Structures are given as C-alpha cells and as structure tokens.
mmCIF file with all atom_site columns, C-alpha atoms in Angstrom:
data_model
loop_
_atom_site.group_PDB
_atom_site.id
_atom_site.type_symbol
_atom_site.label_atom_id
_atom_site.label_alt_id
_atom_site.label_comp_id
_atom_site.label_asym_id
_atom_site.label_entity_id
_atom_site.label_seq_id
_atom_site.pdbx_PDB_ins_code
_atom_site.Cartn_x
_atom_site.Cartn_y
_atom_site.Cartn_z
_atom_site.occupancy
_atom_site.B_iso_or_equiv
_atom_site.pdbx_formal_charge
_atom_site.auth_seq_id
_atom_site.auth_comp_id
_atom_site.auth_asym_id
_atom_site.auth_atom_id
_atom_site.pdbx_PDB_model_num
ATOM 1   C CA . THR Z 1 1   ? 4.790   -18.634 -12.771 1.00 0.00 ? 1   THR Z CA 1
ATOM 2   C CA . GLN Z 1 2   ? 2.276   -18.966 -10.002 1.00 0.00 ? 2   GLN Z CA 1
ATOM 3   C CA . LEU Z 1 3   ? 3.845   -18.537 -6.580  1.00 0.00 ? 3   LEU Z CA 1
ATOM 4   C CA . LEU Z 1 4   ? 1.111   -20.206 -4.596  1.00 0.00 ? 4   LEU Z CA 1
ATOM 5   C CA . GLU Z 1 5   ? -0.535  -23.405 -5.866  1.00 0.00 ? 5   GLU Z CA 1
ATOM 6   C CA . GLN Z 1 6   ? -3.818  -24.431 -4.312  1.00 0.00 ? 6   GLN Z CA 1
ATOM 7   C CA . SER Z 1 7   ? -5.328  -27.882 -4.580  1.00 0.00 ? 7   SER Z CA 1
ATOM 8   C CA . PRO Z 1 8   ? -7.751  -29.193 -5.314  1.00 0.00 ? 8   PRO Z CA 1
ATOM 9   C CA . GLN Z 1 9   ? -9.219  -26.488 -7.499  1.00 0.00 ? 9   GLN Z CA 1
ATOM 10  C CA . PHE Z 1 10  ? -12.759 -27.806 -6.899  1.00 0.00 ? 10  PHE Z CA 1
ATOM 11  C CA . LEU Z 1 11  ? -14.140 -30.016 -4.157  1.00 0.00 ? 11  LEU Z CA 1
ATOM 12  C CA . SER Z 1 12  ? -17.734 -31.215 -3.740  1.00 0.00 ? 12  SER Z CA 1
ATOM 13  C CA . ILE Z 1 13  ? -18.584 -33.259 -0.644  1.00 0.00 ? 13  ILE Z CA 1
ATOM 14  C CA . GLN Z 1 14  ? -21.536 -34.295 1.496   1.00 0.00 ? 14  GLN Z CA 1
ATOM 15  C CA . GLU Z 1 15  ? -22.350 -32.731 4.765   1.00 0.00 ? 15  GLU Z CA 1
ATOM 16  C CA . GLY Z 1 16  ? -20.539 -34.394 7.639   1.00 0.00 ? 16  GLY Z CA 1
ATOM 17  C CA . GLU Z 1 17  ? -17.438 -35.373 5.660   1.00 0.00 ? 17  GLU Z CA 1
ATOM 18  C CA . ASN Z 1 18  ? -13.919 -34.220 6.497   1.00 0.00 ? 18  ASN Z CA 1
ATOM 19  C CA . LEU Z 1 19  ? -11.676 -32.545 3.963   1.00 0.00 ? 19  LEU Z CA 1
ATOM 20  C CA . THR Z 1 20  ? -8.204  -30.991 3.547   1.00 0.00 ? 20  THR Z CA 1
ATOM 21  C CA . VAL Z 1 21  ? -7.151  -28.295 1.079   1.00 0.00 ? 21  VAL Z CA 1
ATOM 22  C CA . TYR Z 1 22  ? -3.571  -27.354 0.369   1.00 0.00 ? 22  TYR Z CA 1
ATOM 23  C CA . CYS Z 1 23  ? -1.539  -24.314 -0.459  1.00 0.00 ? 23  CYS Z CA 1
ATOM 24  C CA . ASN Z 1 24  ? 1.972   -24.969 -1.730  1.00 0.00 ? 24  ASN Z CA 1
ATOM 25  C CA . SER Z 1 25  ? 4.856   -22.856 -2.843  1.00 0.00 ? 25  SER Z CA 1
ATOM 26  C CA . SER Z 1 26  ? 8.616   -23.076 -3.647  1.00 0.00 ? 26  SER Z CA 1
ATOM 27  C CA . SER Z 1 27  ? 9.077   -19.770 -1.917  1.00 0.00 ? 27  SER Z CA 1
ATOM 28  C CA . VAL Z 1 28  ? 9.336   -18.958 1.736   1.00 0.00 ? 28  VAL Z CA 1
ATOM 29  C CA . PHE Z 1 29  ? 6.768   -16.609 3.276   1.00 0.00 ? 29  PHE Z CA 1
ATOM 30  C CA . SER Z 1 30  ? 6.886   -14.818 6.541   1.00 0.00 ? 30  SER Z CA 1
ATOM 31  C CA . SER Z 1 31  ? 3.146   -15.279 6.958   1.00 0.00 ? 31  SER Z CA 1
ATOM 32  C CA . LEU Z 1 32  ? 0.324   -17.200 5.385   1.00 0.00 ? 32  LEU Z CA 1
ATOM 33  C CA . GLN Z 1 33  ? -3.259  -16.064 5.482   1.00 0.00 ? 33  GLN Z CA 1
ATOM 34  C CA . TRP Z 1 34  ? -6.449  -17.978 4.675   1.00 0.00 ? 34  TRP Z CA 1
ATOM 35  C CA . TYR Z 1 35  ? -9.576  -16.195 3.456   1.00 0.00 ? 35  TYR Z CA 1
ATOM 36  C CA . ARG Z 1 36  ? -13.052 -17.459 2.625   1.00 0.00 ? 36  ARG Z CA 1
ATOM 37  C CA . GLN Z 1 37  ? -15.031 -15.798 -0.156  1.00 0.00 ? 37  GLN Z CA 1
ATOM 38  C CA . GLU Z 1 38  ? -18.787 -16.368 -0.680  1.00 0.00 ? 38  GLU Z CA 1
ATOM 39  C CA . PRO Z 1 39  ? -20.439 -15.658 -4.040  1.00 0.00 ? 39  PRO Z CA 1
ATOM 40  C CA . GLY Z 1 40  ? -20.935 -11.942 -4.637  1.00 0.00 ? 40  GLY Z CA 1
ATOM 41  C CA . GLU Z 1 41  ? -18.877 -10.944 -1.654  1.00 0.00 ? 41  GLU Z CA 1
ATOM 42  C CA . GLY Z 1 42  ? -15.270 -10.073 -0.936  1.00 0.00 ? 42  GLY Z CA 1
ATOM 43  C CA . PRO Z 1 43  ? -12.879 -12.443 0.840   1.00 0.00 ? 43  PRO Z CA 1
ATOM 44  C CA . VAL Z 1 44  ? -12.980 -12.547 4.658   1.00 0.00 ? 44  VAL Z CA 1
ATOM 45  C CA . LEU Z 1 45  ? -9.885  -13.312 6.703   1.00 0.00 ? 45  LEU Z CA 1
ATOM 46  C CA . LEU Z 1 46  ? -10.036 -16.555 8.687   1.00 0.00 ? 46  LEU Z CA 1
ATOM 47  C CA . VAL Z 1 47  ? -6.573  -16.922 10.080  1.00 0.00 ? 47  VAL Z CA 1
ATOM 48  C CA . THR Z 1 48  ? -2.939  -15.808 9.878   1.00 0.00 ? 48  THR Z CA 1
ATOM 49  C CA . VAL Z 1 49  ? -0.100  -18.298 10.587  1.00 0.00 ? 49  VAL Z CA 1
ATOM 50  C CA . VAL Z 1 50  ? 3.437   -17.022 10.987  1.00 0.00 ? 50  VAL Z CA 1
ATOM 51  C CA . THR Z 1 51  ? 5.585   -19.661 12.596  1.00 0.00 ? 51  THR Z CA 1
ATOM 52  C CA . GLY Z 1 52  ? 6.865   -22.797 10.898  1.00 0.00 ? 52  GLY Z CA 1
ATOM 53  C CA . GLY Z 1 53  ? 4.954   -25.813 12.176  1.00 0.00 ? 53  GLY Z CA 1
ATOM 54  C CA . GLU Z 1 54  ? 2.253   -23.628 13.672  1.00 0.00 ? 54  GLU Z CA 1
ATOM 55  C CA . VAL Z 1 55  ? -1.213  -25.092 14.046  1.00 0.00 ? 55  VAL Z CA 1
ATOM 56  C CA . LYS Z 1 56  ? -4.288  -22.922 14.636  1.00 0.00 ? 56  LYS Z CA 1
ATOM 57  C CA . LYS Z 1 57  ? -7.864  -24.028 15.259  1.00 0.00 ? 57  LYS Z CA 1
ATOM 58  C CA . LEU Z 1 58  ? -11.001 -22.089 14.483  1.00 0.00 ? 58  LEU Z CA 1
ATOM 59  C CA . LYS Z 1 59  ? -13.974 -24.275 15.603  1.00 0.00 ? 59  LYS Z CA 1
ATOM 60  C CA . ARG Z 1 60  ? -14.023 -27.110 13.070  1.00 0.00 ? 60  ARG Z CA 1
ATOM 61  C CA . LEU Z 1 61  ? -11.261 -25.579 10.923  1.00 0.00 ? 61  LEU Z CA 1
ATOM 62  C CA . THR Z 1 62  ? -7.567  -26.451 11.554  1.00 0.00 ? 62  THR Z CA 1
ATOM 63  C CA . PHE Z 1 63  ? -4.825  -24.513 9.834   1.00 0.00 ? 63  PHE Z CA 1
ATOM 64  C CA . GLN Z 1 64  ? -1.219  -25.613 9.639   1.00 0.00 ? 64  GLN Z CA 1
ATOM 65  C CA . PHE Z 1 65  ? 1.876   -23.859 8.390   1.00 0.00 ? 65  PHE Z CA 1
ATOM 66  C CA . GLY Z 1 66  ? 4.677   -26.009 7.113   1.00 0.00 ? 66  GLY Z CA 1
ATOM 67  C CA . ASP Z 1 67  ? 7.930   -26.284 9.007   1.00 0.00 ? 67  ASP Z CA 1
ATOM 68  C CA . ALA Z 1 68  ? 9.766   -24.517 6.150   1.00 0.00 ? 68  ALA Z CA 1
ATOM 69  C CA . ARG Z 1 69  ? 7.023   -21.831 5.774   1.00 0.00 ? 69  ARG Z CA 1
ATOM 70  C CA . LYS Z 1 70  ? 6.511   -22.768 2.151   1.00 0.00 ? 70  LYS Z CA 1
ATOM 71  C CA . ASP Z 1 71  ? 3.121   -24.556 2.461   1.00 0.00 ? 71  ASP Z CA 1
ATOM 72  C CA . SER Z 1 72  ? -0.066  -24.627 4.429   1.00 0.00 ? 72  SER Z CA 1
ATOM 73  C CA . SER Z 1 73  ? -3.104  -26.787 4.800   1.00 0.00 ? 73  SER Z CA 1
ATOM 74  C CA . LEU Z 1 74  ? -6.691  -26.238 5.929   1.00 0.00 ? 74  LEU Z CA 1
ATOM 75  C CA . HIS Z 1 75  ? -8.617  -29.177 7.331   1.00 0.00 ? 75  HIS Z CA 1
ATOM 76  C CA . ILE Z 1 76  ? -12.345 -29.018 7.971   1.00 0.00 ? 76  ILE Z CA 1
ATOM 77  C CA . THR Z 1 77  ? -14.019 -31.573 10.255  1.00 0.00 ? 77  THR Z CA 1
ATOM 78  C CA . ALA Z 1 78  ? -17.623 -32.524 9.706   1.00 0.00 ? 78  ALA Z CA 1
ATOM 79  C CA . ALA Z 1 79  ? -18.233 -30.010 6.871   1.00 0.00 ? 79  ALA Z CA 1
ATOM 80  C CA . GLN Z 1 80  ? -21.536 -28.094 6.839   1.00 0.00 ? 80  GLN Z CA 1
ATOM 81  C CA . PRO Z 1 81  ? -23.269 -26.378 3.983   1.00 0.00 ? 81  PRO Z CA 1
ATOM 82  C CA . GLY Z 1 82  ? -22.297 -23.071 5.575   1.00 0.00 ? 82  GLY Z CA 1
ATOM 83  C CA . ASP Z 1 83  ? -18.690 -23.927 4.858   1.00 0.00 ? 83  ASP Z CA 1
ATOM 84  C CA . THR Z 1 84  ? -19.370 -23.626 1.108   1.00 0.00 ? 84  THR Z CA 1
ATOM 85  C CA . GLY Z 1 85  ? -17.169 -20.982 -0.544  1.00 0.00 ? 85  GLY Z CA 1
ATOM 86  C CA . LEU Z 1 86  ? -13.913 -20.169 -2.226  1.00 0.00 ? 86  LEU Z CA 1
ATOM 87  C CA . TYR Z 1 87  ? -10.940 -20.657 0.083   1.00 0.00 ? 87  TYR Z CA 1
ATOM 88  C CA . LEU Z 1 88  ? -7.952  -18.457 -0.745  1.00 0.00 ? 88  LEU Z CA 1
ATOM 89  C CA . CYS Z 1 89  ? -4.454  -18.618 0.624   1.00 0.00 ? 89  CYS Z CA 1
ATOM 90  C CA . ALA Z 1 90  ? -2.270  -15.513 0.539   1.00 0.00 ? 90  ALA Z CA 1
ATOM 91  C CA . GLY Z 1 91  ? 1.427   -15.319 1.388   1.00 0.00 ? 91  GLY Z CA 1
ATOM 92  C CA . GLY Z 1 92  ? 3.110   -12.268 2.782   1.00 0.00 ? 92  GLY Z CA 1
ATOM 93  C CA . GLY Z 1 93  ? 6.682   -11.180 3.106   1.00 0.00 ? 93  GLY Z CA 1
ATOM 94  C CA . GLN Z 1 94  ? 8.007   -13.005 0.102   1.00 0.00 ? 94  GLN Z CA 1
ATOM 95  C CA . GLY Z 1 95  ? 11.304  -11.428 -0.843  1.00 0.00 ? 95  GLY Z CA 1
ATOM 96  C CA . GLY Z 1 96  ? 10.759  -8.784  1.820   1.00 0.00 ? 96  GLY Z CA 1
ATOM 97  C CA . SER Z 1 97  ? 7.689   -7.387  0.097   1.00 0.00 ? 97  SER Z CA 1
ATOM 98  C CA . GLU Z 1 98  ? 4.703   -6.255  2.148   1.00 0.00 ? 98  GLU Z CA 1
ATOM 99  C CA . LYS Z 1 99  ? 2.342   -7.172  -0.685  1.00 0.00 ? 99  LYS Z CA 1
ATOM 100 C CA . LEU Z 1 100 ? 0.273   -10.303 -0.458  1.00 0.00 ? 100 LEU Z CA 1
ATOM 101 C CA . VAL Z 1 101 ? 0.486   -13.068 -3.125  1.00 0.00 ? 101 VAL Z CA 1
ATOM 102 C CA . PHE Z 1 102 ? -2.757  -14.967 -3.609  1.00 0.00 ? 102 PHE Z CA 1
ATOM 103 C CA . GLY Z 1 103 ? -3.435  -18.474 -4.832  1.00 0.00 ? 103 GLY Z CA 1
ATOM 104 C CA . LYS Z 1 104 ? -6.249  -19.262 -7.268  1.00 0.00 ? 104 LYS Z CA 1
ATOM 105 C CA . GLY Z 1 105 ? -8.378  -20.753 -4.523  1.00 0.00 ? 105 GLY Z CA 1
ATOM 106 C CA . THR Z 1 106 ? -10.264 -23.965 -3.793  1.00 0.00 ? 106 THR Z CA 1
ATOM 107 C CA . LYS Z 1 107 ? -13.952 -23.860 -4.527  1.00 0.00 ? 107 LYS Z CA 1
ATOM 108 C CA . LEU Z 1 108 ? -15.687 -25.997 -1.889  1.00 0.00 ? 108 LEU Z CA 1
ATOM 109 C CA . THR Z 1 109 ? -19.314 -27.115 -2.120  1.00 0.00 ? 109 THR Z CA 1
ATOM 110 C CA . VAL Z 1 110 ? -20.855 -28.874 0.821   1.00 0.00 ? 110 VAL Z CA 1
ATOM 111 C CA . ASN Z 1 111 ? -24.082 -30.618 -0.152  1.00 0.00 ? 111 ASN Z CA 1
ATOM 112 C CA . PRO Z 1 112 ? -26.826 -31.165 2.542   1.00 0.00 ? 112 PRO Z CA 1
ATOM 113 C CA . GLU K 2 1   ? -17.431 -6.740  10.830  1.00 0.00 ? 1   GLU K CA 1
ATOM 114 C CA . ALA K 2 2   ? -15.297 -4.756  8.389   1.00 0.00 ? 2   ALA K CA 1
ATOM 115 C CA . ASP K 2 3   ? -16.670 -1.402  7.325   1.00 0.00 ? 3   ASP K CA 1
ATOM 116 C CA . ILE K 2 4   ? -15.434 -1.065  3.817   1.00 0.00 ? 4   ILE K CA 1
ATOM 117 C CA . TYR K 2 5   ? -17.872 -0.180  1.047   1.00 0.00 ? 5   TYR K CA 1
ATOM 118 C CA . GLN K 2 6   ? -17.849 -0.298  -2.683  1.00 0.00 ? 6   GLN K CA 1
ATOM 119 C CA . THR K 2 7   ? -20.206 1.207   -5.200  1.00 0.00 ? 7   THR K CA 1
ATOM 120 C CA . PRO K 2 8   ? -21.669 0.415   -7.568  1.00 0.00 ? 8   PRO K CA 1
ATOM 121 C CA . ARG K 2 9   ? -21.978 -3.338  -6.869  1.00 0.00 ? 9   ARG K CA 1
ATOM 122 C CA . TYR K 2 10  ? -22.689 -4.056  -10.560 1.00 0.00 ? 10  TYR K CA 1
ATOM 123 C CA . LEU K 2 11  ? -22.021 -1.927  -13.610 1.00 0.00 ? 11  LEU K CA 1
ATOM 124 C CA . VAL K 2 12  ? -22.746 -2.596  -17.273 1.00 0.00 ? 12  VAL K CA 1
ATOM 125 C CA . ILE K 2 13  ? -21.430 0.087   -19.704 1.00 0.00 ? 13  ILE K CA 1
ATOM 126 C CA . GLY K 2 14  ? -20.504 0.619   -23.275 1.00 0.00 ? 14  GLY K CA 1
ATOM 127 C CA . THR K 2 15  ? -17.030 0.784   -24.721 1.00 0.00 ? 15  THR K CA 1
ATOM 128 C CA . GLY K 2 16  ? -15.362 4.160   -24.427 1.00 0.00 ? 16  GLY K CA 1
ATOM 129 C CA . LYS K 2 17  ? -17.190 5.391   -21.348 1.00 0.00 ? 17  LYS K CA 1
ATOM 130 C CA . LYS K 2 18  ? -15.409 6.918   -18.430 1.00 0.00 ? 18  LYS K CA 1
ATOM 131 C CA . ILE K 2 19  ? -16.184 5.227   -15.055 1.00 0.00 ? 19  ILE K CA 1
ATOM 132 C CA . THR K 2 20  ? -15.190 5.666   -11.455 1.00 0.00 ? 20  THR K CA 1
ATOM 133 C CA . LEU K 2 21  ? -15.474 2.771   -9.000  1.00 0.00 ? 21  LEU K CA 1
ATOM 134 C CA . GLU K 2 22  ? -15.883 4.019   -5.438  1.00 0.00 ? 22  GLU K CA 1
ATOM 135 C CA . CYS K 2 23  ? -14.281 2.555   -2.290  1.00 0.00 ? 23  CYS K CA 1
ATOM 136 C CA . SER K 2 24  ? -14.622 3.962   1.201   1.00 0.00 ? 24  SER K CA 1
ATOM 137 C CA . GLN K 2 25  ? -13.610 2.596   4.628   1.00 0.00 ? 25  GLN K CA 1
ATOM 138 C CA . THR K 2 26  ? -14.563 3.934   8.031   1.00 0.00 ? 26  THR K CA 1
ATOM 139 C CA . MET K 2 27  ? -11.813 2.095   10.003  1.00 0.00 ? 27  MET K CA 1
ATOM 140 C CA . GLY K 2 28  ? -9.128  4.770   9.589   1.00 0.00 ? 28  GLY K CA 1
ATOM 141 C CA . HIS K 2 29  ? -6.829  2.336   7.846   1.00 0.00 ? 29  HIS K CA 1
ATOM 142 C CA . ASP K 2 30  ? -3.784  3.902   6.124   1.00 0.00 ? 30  ASP K CA 1
ATOM 143 C CA . LYS K 2 31  ? -3.234  1.122   3.606   1.00 0.00 ? 31  LYS K CA 1
ATOM 144 C CA . MET K 2 32  ? -5.707  0.534   0.785   1.00 0.00 ? 32  MET K CA 1
ATOM 145 C CA . TYR K 2 33  ? -5.591  -1.731  -2.260  1.00 0.00 ? 33  TYR K CA 1
ATOM 146 C CA . TRP K 2 34  ? -7.383  -2.496  -5.466  1.00 0.00 ? 34  TRP K CA 1
ATOM 147 C CA . TYR K 2 35  ? -7.401  -6.066  -6.853  1.00 0.00 ? 35  TYR K CA 1
ATOM 148 C CA . GLN K 2 36  ? -8.787  -7.562  -10.006 1.00 0.00 ? 36  GLN K CA 1
ATOM 149 C CA . GLN K 2 37  ? -10.383 -11.011 -9.738  1.00 0.00 ? 37  GLN K CA 1
ATOM 150 C CA . ASP K 2 38  ? -11.381 -13.176 -12.632 1.00 0.00 ? 38  ASP K CA 1
ATOM 151 C CA . PRO K 2 39  ? -12.931 -16.693 -12.317 1.00 0.00 ? 39  PRO K CA 1
ATOM 152 C CA . GLY K 2 40  ? -10.335 -19.380 -11.656 1.00 0.00 ? 40  GLY K CA 1
ATOM 153 C CA . MET K 2 41  ? -7.525  -16.840 -11.398 1.00 0.00 ? 41  MET K CA 1
ATOM 154 C CA . GLU K 2 42  ? -5.536  -15.343 -8.558  1.00 0.00 ? 42  GLU K CA 1
ATOM 155 C CA . LEU K 2 43  ? -6.415  -11.905 -7.143  1.00 0.00 ? 43  LEU K CA 1
ATOM 156 C CA . HIS K 2 44  ? -4.064  -9.500  -8.908  1.00 0.00 ? 44  HIS K CA 1
ATOM 157 C CA . LEU K 2 45  ? -2.958  -6.290  -7.221  1.00 0.00 ? 45  LEU K CA 1
ATOM 158 C CA . ILE K 2 46  ? -3.418  -3.343  -9.592  1.00 0.00 ? 46  ILE K CA 1
ATOM 159 C CA . HIS K 2 47  ? -3.035  -0.292  -7.248  1.00 0.00 ? 47  HIS K CA 1
ATOM 160 C CA . TYR K 2 48  ? -2.168  0.396   -3.608  1.00 0.00 ? 48  TYR K CA 1
ATOM 161 C CA . SER K 2 49  ? -1.737  3.322   -1.349  1.00 0.00 ? 49  SER K CA 1
ATOM 162 C CA . TYR K 2 50  ? -0.068  3.615   2.041   1.00 0.00 ? 50  TYR K CA 1
ATOM 163 C CA . GLY K 2 51  ? -1.603  6.945   2.991   1.00 0.00 ? 51  GLY K CA 1
ATOM 164 C CA . VAL K 2 52  ? -2.929  10.237  1.720   1.00 0.00 ? 52  VAL K CA 1
ATOM 165 C CA . ASN K 2 53  ? -1.310  11.450  -1.526  1.00 0.00 ? 53  ASN K CA 1
ATOM 166 C CA . SER K 2 54  ? 0.532   8.130   -1.869  1.00 0.00 ? 54  SER K CA 1
ATOM 167 C CA . THR K 2 55  ? -0.363  5.764   -4.735  1.00 0.00 ? 55  THR K CA 1
ATOM 168 C CA . GLU K 2 56  ? 1.551   3.010   -6.443  1.00 0.00 ? 56  GLU K CA 1
ATOM 169 C CA . LYS K 2 57  ? 0.918   0.666   -9.300  1.00 0.00 ? 57  LYS K CA 1
ATOM 170 C CA . GLY K 2 58  ? 0.629   -3.014  -8.448  1.00 0.00 ? 58  GLY K CA 1
ATOM 171 C CA . ASP K 2 59  ? 1.972   -6.108  -10.028 1.00 0.00 ? 59  ASP K CA 1
ATOM 172 C CA . LEU K 2 60  ? -0.671  -6.314  -12.765 1.00 0.00 ? 60  LEU K CA 1
ATOM 173 C CA . SER K 2 61  ? -0.519  -3.646  -15.413 1.00 0.00 ? 61  SER K CA 1
ATOM 174 C CA . SER K 2 62  ? -3.732  -1.689  -15.532 1.00 0.00 ? 62  SER K CA 1
ATOM 175 C CA . GLU K 2 63  ? -4.985  1.193   -17.582 1.00 0.00 ? 63  GLU K CA 1
ATOM 176 C CA . SER K 2 64  ? -6.905  2.495   -14.540 1.00 0.00 ? 64  SER K CA 1
ATOM 177 C CA . THR K 2 65  ? -5.829  5.303   -12.226 1.00 0.00 ? 65  THR K CA 1
ATOM 178 C CA . VAL K 2 66  ? -6.425  5.925   -8.551  1.00 0.00 ? 66  VAL K CA 1
ATOM 179 C CA . SER K 2 67  ? -6.327  8.814   -6.149  1.00 0.00 ? 67  SER K CA 1
ATOM 180 C CA . ARG K 2 68  ? -6.029  9.147   -2.349  1.00 0.00 ? 68  ARG K CA 1
ATOM 181 C CA . ILE K 2 69  ? -7.026  12.597  -1.239  1.00 0.00 ? 69  ILE K CA 1
ATOM 182 C CA . ARG K 2 70  ? -8.713  11.436  1.969   1.00 0.00 ? 70  ARG K CA 1
ATOM 183 C CA . THR K 2 71  ? -7.744  8.515   4.196   1.00 0.00 ? 71  THR K CA 1
ATOM 184 C CA . GLU K 2 72  ? -11.157 6.922   3.914   1.00 0.00 ? 72  GLU K CA 1
ATOM 185 C CA . HIS K 2 73  ? -11.569 7.178   0.146   1.00 0.00 ? 73  HIS K CA 1
ATOM 186 C CA . PHE K 2 74  ? -9.734  5.371   -2.691  1.00 0.00 ? 74  PHE K CA 1
ATOM 187 C CA . PRO K 2 75  ? -11.567 5.647   -6.014  1.00 0.00 ? 75  PRO K CA 1
ATOM 188 C CA . LEU K 2 76  ? -10.464 3.895   -9.123  1.00 0.00 ? 76  LEU K CA 1
ATOM 189 C CA . THR K 2 77  ? -11.044 5.505   -12.573 1.00 0.00 ? 77  THR K CA 1
ATOM 190 C CA . LEU K 2 78  ? -11.092 4.105   -16.082 1.00 0.00 ? 78  LEU K CA 1
ATOM 191 C CA . GLU K 2 79  ? -10.921 6.983   -18.666 1.00 0.00 ? 79  GLU K CA 1
ATOM 192 C CA . SER K 2 80  ? -12.111 4.812   -21.599 1.00 0.00 ? 80  SER K CA 1
ATOM 193 C CA . ALA K 2 81  ? -13.538 1.414   -20.731 1.00 0.00 ? 81  ALA K CA 1
ATOM 194 C CA . ARG K 2 82  ? -12.935 -1.540  -23.061 1.00 0.00 ? 82  ARG K CA 1
ATOM 195 C CA . PRO K 2 83  ? -14.293 -5.115  -22.989 1.00 0.00 ? 83  PRO K CA 1
ATOM 196 C CA . SER K 2 84  ? -10.923 -6.278  -21.719 1.00 0.00 ? 84  SER K CA 1
ATOM 197 C CA . HIS K 2 85  ? -11.699 -4.369  -18.523 1.00 0.00 ? 85  HIS K CA 1
ATOM 198 C CA . THR K 2 86  ? -14.559 -6.680  -17.718 1.00 0.00 ? 86  THR K CA 1
ATOM 199 C CA . SER K 2 87  ? -13.762 -8.194  -14.339 1.00 0.00 ? 87  SER K CA 1
ATOM 200 C CA . GLN K 2 88  ? -14.499 -8.176  -10.620 1.00 0.00 ? 88  GLN K CA 1
ATOM 201 C CA . TYR K 2 89  ? -12.784 -5.267  -8.828  1.00 0.00 ? 89  TYR K CA 1
ATOM 202 C CA . LEU K 2 90  ? -12.089 -5.713  -5.107  1.00 0.00 ? 90  LEU K CA 1
ATOM 203 C CA . CYS K 2 91  ? -11.039 -2.963  -2.761  1.00 0.00 ? 91  CYS K CA 1
ATOM 204 C CA . ALA K 2 92  ? -9.316  -3.730  0.489   1.00 0.00 ? 92  ALA K CA 1
ATOM 205 C CA . SER K 2 93  ? -7.721  -1.950  3.434   1.00 0.00 ? 93  SER K CA 1
ATOM 206 C CA . SER K 2 94  ? -5.257  -2.786  6.117   1.00 0.00 ? 94  SER K CA 1
ATOM 207 C CA . PRO K 2 95  ? -4.292  -1.051  9.349   1.00 0.00 ? 95  PRO K CA 1
ATOM 208 C CA . GLN K 2 96  ? -0.802  0.348   9.600   1.00 0.00 ? 96  GLN K CA 1
ATOM 209 C CA . MET K 2 97  ? -0.263  -1.599  12.785  1.00 0.00 ? 97  MET K CA 1
ATOM 210 C CA . SER K 2 98  ? -0.897  -4.945  11.138  1.00 0.00 ? 98  SER K CA 1
ATOM 211 C CA . SER K 2 99  ? 2.389   -6.737  11.064  1.00 0.00 ? 99  SER K CA 1
ATOM 212 C CA . TYR K 2 100 ? 1.282   -9.186  8.356   1.00 0.00 ? 100 TYR K CA 1
ATOM 213 C CA . ASN K 2 101 ? -0.770  -6.922  6.145   1.00 0.00 ? 101 ASN K CA 1
ATOM 214 C CA . GLU K 2 102 ? -4.041  -8.649  6.979   1.00 0.00 ? 102 GLU K CA 1
ATOM 215 C CA . GLN K 2 103 ? -6.720  -7.213  4.725   1.00 0.00 ? 103 GLN K CA 1
ATOM 216 C CA . PHE K 2 104 ? -10.402 -6.307  4.968   1.00 0.00 ? 104 PHE K CA 1
ATOM 217 C CA . PHE K 2 105 ? -12.160 -6.493  1.663   1.00 0.00 ? 105 PHE K CA 1
ATOM 218 C CA . GLY K 2 106 ? -15.206 -4.712  0.303   1.00 0.00 ? 106 GLY K CA 1
ATOM 219 C CA . PRO K 2 107 ? -17.968 -6.700  -1.484  1.00 0.00 ? 107 PRO K CA 1
ATOM 220 C CA . GLY K 2 108 ? -16.540 -5.886  -4.899  1.00 0.00 ? 108 GLY K CA 1
ATOM 221 C CA . THR K 2 109 ? -17.814 -4.201  -8.106  1.00 0.00 ? 109 THR K CA 1
ATOM 222 C CA . ARG K 2 110 ? -18.642 -6.519  -10.977 1.00 0.00 ? 110 ARG K CA 1
ATOM 223 C CA . LEU K 2 111 ? -17.911 -4.551  -14.140 1.00 0.00 ? 111 LEU K CA 1
ATOM 224 C CA . THR K 2 112 ? -19.021 -5.573  -17.622 1.00 0.00 ? 112 THR K CA 1
ATOM 225 C CA . VAL K 2 113 ? -17.991 -3.550  -20.650 1.00 0.00 ? 113 VAL K CA 1
ATOM 226 C CA . LEU K 2 114 ? -19.897 -4.269  -23.827 1.00 0.00 ? 114 LEU K CA 1
#
C-alpha cells in the first residue's frame, strides 16, 4: 500500500500555463517536503511545510499543507521550461518515525 | 549547494561481480541514507546511519551492505551483483539539527547488471 499518492503522474503543458499537482495520504504526517529532481541528478529540496493549513511561496511556486496534515499541493504560476522535472513529495514523522516516505512523483514537462 | 558526491555516476557490470558504490559528504552531517529509485516508483530506503559505527537496514530488503567508519563516508557494497540489482542508487545526508529530516541528495549512481 502506497502511503503517499501523487497526481497526476505525468503533466505536459505549454510555457506560461498554470498548474497544480497533488500529494495525498490517509495518514497524518508531522511534516511534508517537496523535492524537484532533474534527469540524471538527485532530488533537491524545495520546501518543508509543518503546520496544518500552512502556505509557503517560493517565487512562482506555492505550496500548501492540508488542514489535517494528510495532503499537500504545489501550484506553479506561469510555468517555464526550467520548471521541467520530477516533483516528489515526502512525508515525515508518520507513526513517530524519523524516516521519510516518498511518493512516486509527478513528471512535469513545460514546452517552450 | 549541497556537497555530497557519489561515484561512479554510471556502472555497467556482469553478474557475480563485487561492487562498491561510494558516497561522501563534506557537510559534517551525522545522518546518511541510501535509497533505490526505479522509474515510476517511490524512492525506497535500503540503508541508513545516524553516525559513525551505526548502520540500519531500511524498509526495502536489500542484499547490499553498508559501513560507516568515518562521518563523511558511507559506501554501499554488493558482494555478488545480479540483474535484479539494476537500479538508480541515491545517497543522501541530513544534519542532526534538522527537525524534519530534510535531506541533501547526491547525483546518484546508475547501476546496470548484465
């Protein structure tokens, strides 16, 4: 059973469009992290959200943690080709564990 | 910029060979991790360490072994590689002071066993 479900699995859009990707779980996490991974590289941490209902902005990226701390979303405004990559969410503190649980990711392609 | 390195970046070997994947970090992080990543699948934790002489198996069963003799170095060894070991191996580290276990990843080693 997968603890973190990410949707959509694939997303291909044109430059300038807006998009939202989702990370959902039936479990409560004490924190939720978002990473971006480019081909041939390791994931890079974008943000950590820890409070239910929290919203964080990173330039054109807006991250939200659900009120119940079971889900999160990432919204990108005016996507650019440089946003292309695999977006991974990772939950921490589930069941008191320090280990992170990763979703399968959303592969985003932004076409010029 | 994270200072965590993995070598080799790519490795193609025959069945039965012994291999060691290297991982080093210069950030002084106590916590280090090895993950396995396959296309369309979650990252699976195969080993972790919370400090020198501390190693634990992760959630995904693996035939590999690890050692942590120095803080900065966390190599992974496969005694006898098989085609089922073909995968991307990612090393990561996290500072002890990180409340949420935020991780810095290396670039990965793409292993192919023929």
